[in-house]
Amino acid sequence: IMIKIDQRQLNQADVLALYQAVGWNMYTRDPKKLERAIAQSLSVLGAYDGDQLVGLIRAVGDGETILFIQDLLVLPSYQRQGIGRQLVNALVDQFPQVRQRVLLTDDQPQTRAFYENIGFVQSSKVGVIAFYQDLA
């Protein structure tokens, strides 16, 4: 399978289908809010198998000092094929000058293993702490 990573205009129905396929229902409850969030992101890249959107990564931040990887999604049937790694690499390659690359994710063994495998380190291991407040 040849996967192409690029910044083409995203089809909102494809984006919703991708978020639904990975079970991220908090995002799909309000499709207009998701559409605005994507439009206001610092960067959004899609992974495509032909014309089918099979993965997406989204970043927020200032593009100079900090980059927050907000979302990384890959269709379940395309997972474990290196697409997530390709998306992360393509995103951080857009911002080589940014020193701090941060993400907040679920504490699941497979998720932890994935991010550690691609070079991310748990915040507690580098002398920082994360704080979180969810108003949902």
GROMACS .gro file of C-alpha atoms in nm:
model
  136
    1ILE     CA    1   0.000   0.000   0.000
    2MET     CA    2   0.137   0.339  -0.099
    3ILE     CA    3   0.035   0.603   0.155
    4LYS     CA    4   0.072   0.969   0.066
    5ILE     CA    5   0.099   1.233   0.339
    6ASP     CA    6  -0.008   1.584   0.242
    7GLN     CA    7  -0.203   1.896   0.326
    8ARG     CA    8  -0.480   1.869   0.067
    9GLN     CA    9  -0.820   2.016   0.150
   10LEU     CA   10  -0.992   1.777   0.388
   11ASN     CA   11  -1.344   1.655   0.318
   12GLN     CA   12  -1.546   1.706   0.637
   13ALA     CA   13  -1.744   1.381   0.589
   14ASP     CA   14  -1.416   1.187   0.558
   15VAL     CA   15  -1.280   1.354   0.872
   16LEU     CA   16  -1.593   1.270   1.070
   17ALA     CA   17  -1.583   0.910   0.948
   18LEU     CA   18  -1.220   0.880   1.059
   19TYR     CA   19  -1.289   1.022   1.406
   20GLN     CA   20  -1.590   0.789   1.439
   21ALA     CA   21  -1.389   0.486   1.323
   22VAL     CA   22  -1.139   0.533   1.605
   23GLY     CA   23  -1.415   0.599   1.860
   24TRP     CA   24  -1.337   0.963   1.934
   25ASN     CA   25  -1.700   1.051   2.000
   26MET     CA   26  -1.627   1.367   2.197
   27TYR     CA   27  -1.514   1.519   1.867
   28THR     CA   28  -1.802   1.390   1.655
   29ARG     CA   29  -2.082   1.512   1.884
   30ASP     CA   30  -2.044   1.860   1.738
   31PRO     CA   31  -1.922   1.834   1.377
   32LYS     CA   32  -1.914   2.213   1.328
   33LYS     CA   33  -1.689   2.253   1.632
   34LEU     CA   34  -1.453   1.986   1.494
   35GLU     CA   35  -1.454   2.162   1.157
   36ARG     CA   36  -1.360   2.494   1.322
   37ALA     CA   37  -1.092   2.326   1.536
   38ILE     CA   38  -0.930   2.173   1.229
   39ALA     CA   39  -0.952   2.501   1.037
   40GLN     CA   40  -0.783   2.687   1.323
   41SER     CA   41  -0.505   2.432   1.374
   42LEU     CA   42  -0.143   2.524   1.315
   43SER     CA   43  -0.108   2.229   1.078
   44VAL     CA   44  -0.318   1.937   0.961
   45LEU     CA   45  -0.183   1.651   0.752
   46GLY     CA   46  -0.377   1.364   0.602
   47ALA     CA   47  -0.261   1.014   0.511
   48TYR     CA   48  -0.423   0.887   0.195
   49ASP     CA   49  -0.454   0.551   0.026
   50GLY     CA   50  -0.550   0.682  -0.316
   51ASP     CA   51  -0.831   0.924  -0.238
   52GLN     CA   52  -0.930   0.758   0.090
   53LEU     CA   53  -0.838   0.943   0.410
   54VAL     CA   54  -0.685   0.675   0.632
   55GLY     CA   55  -0.503   0.890   0.887
   56LEU     CA   56  -0.475   1.243   1.018
   57ILE     CA   57  -0.252   1.444   1.246
   58ARG     CA   58  -0.329   1.787   1.381
   59ALA     CA   59  -0.108   2.033   1.567
   60VAL     CA   60  -0.173   2.348   1.763
   61GLY     CA   61   0.084   2.593   1.894
   62ASP     CA   62   0.281   2.895   1.786
   63GLY     CA   63   0.511   2.722   1.536
   64GLU     CA   64   0.818   2.880   1.693
   65THR     CA   65   0.867   2.761   2.050
   66ILE     CA   66   0.609   2.488   2.110
   67LEU     CA   67   0.418   2.234   1.907
   68PHE     CA   68   0.126   2.045   2.058
   69ILE     CA   69   0.029   1.733   1.871
   70GLN     CA   70  -0.342   1.746   1.933
   71ASP     CA   71  -0.474   1.450   1.734
   72LEU     CA   72  -0.320   1.148   1.567
   73LEU     CA   73  -0.568   0.906   1.412
   74VAL     CA   74  -0.527   0.608   1.182
   75LEU     CA   75  -0.813   0.389   1.062
   76PRO     CA   76  -0.807   0.065   1.261
   77SER     CA   77  -0.758  -0.145   0.945
   78TYR     CA   78  -0.448   0.063   0.858
   79GLN     CA   79  -0.287   0.064   1.202
   80ARG     CA   80   0.048  -0.102   1.273
   81GLN     CA   81   0.175  -0.022   0.922
   82GLY     CA   82   0.392   0.280   1.009
   83ILE     CA   83   0.136   0.542   0.909
   84GLY     CA   84   0.127   0.705   1.253
   85ARG     CA   85   0.505   0.732   1.255
   86GLN     CA   86   0.499   0.883   0.904
   87LEU     CA   87   0.240   1.138   1.010
   88VAL     CA   88   0.435   1.242   1.321
   89ASN     CA   89   0.761   1.269   1.124
   90ALA     CA   90   0.598   1.474   0.847
   91LEU     CA   91   0.444   1.709   1.102
   92VAL     CA   92   0.758   1.773   1.306
   93ASP     CA   93   0.959   1.812   0.985
   94GLN     CA   94   0.745   2.119   0.911
   95PHE     CA   95   0.873   2.284   1.230
   96PRO     CA   96   1.241   2.190   1.270
   97GLN     CA   97   1.311   2.502   1.481
   98VAL     CA   98   1.053   2.410   1.747
   99ARG     CA   99   1.227   2.265   2.050
  100GLN     CA  100   0.926   2.159   2.259
  101ARG     CA  101   0.701   1.894   2.107
  102VAL     CA  102   0.423   1.798   2.343
  103LEU     CA  103   0.121   1.570   2.339
  104LEU     CA  104  -0.134   1.449   2.588
  105THR     CA  105  -0.280   1.104   2.532
  106ASP     CA  106  -0.455   0.815   2.702
  107ASP     CA  107  -0.236   0.610   2.932
  108GLN     CA  108  -0.277   0.276   2.756
  109PRO     CA  109   0.013   0.030   2.717
  110GLN     CA  110  -0.007   0.024   2.335
  111THR     CA  111  -0.031   0.404   2.313
  112ARG     CA  112   0.260   0.450   2.552
  113ALA     CA  113   0.468   0.196   2.357
  114PHE     CA  114   0.393   0.369   2.025
  115TYR     CA  115   0.503   0.714   2.139
  116GLU     CA  116   0.809   0.586   2.323
  117ASN     CA  117   0.902   0.390   2.011
  118ILE     CA  118   0.905   0.707   1.800
  119GLY     CA  119   1.116   0.906   2.043
  120PHE     CA  120   0.877   1.068   2.288
  121VAL     CA  121   0.951   1.050   2.660
  122GLN     CA  122   0.706   1.050   2.948
  123SER     CA  123   0.711   1.399   3.103
  124SER     CA  124   0.794   1.271   3.452
  125LYS     CA  125   1.119   1.127   3.316
  126VAL     CA  126   1.253   1.467   3.206
  127GLY     CA  127   1.174   1.672   3.514
  128VAL     CA  128   0.846   1.828   3.403
  129ILE     CA  129   0.488   1.768   3.503
  130ALA     CA  130   0.166   1.801   3.307
  131PHE     CA  131  -0.151   1.952   3.450
  132TYR     CA  132  -0.490   1.888   3.302
  133GLN     CA  133  -0.840   2.032   3.343
  134ASP     CA  134  -1.133   1.890   3.149
  135LEU     CA  135  -1.449   2.097   3.159
  136ALA     CA  136  -1.660   1.841   2.972
   0.00000   0.00000   0.00000
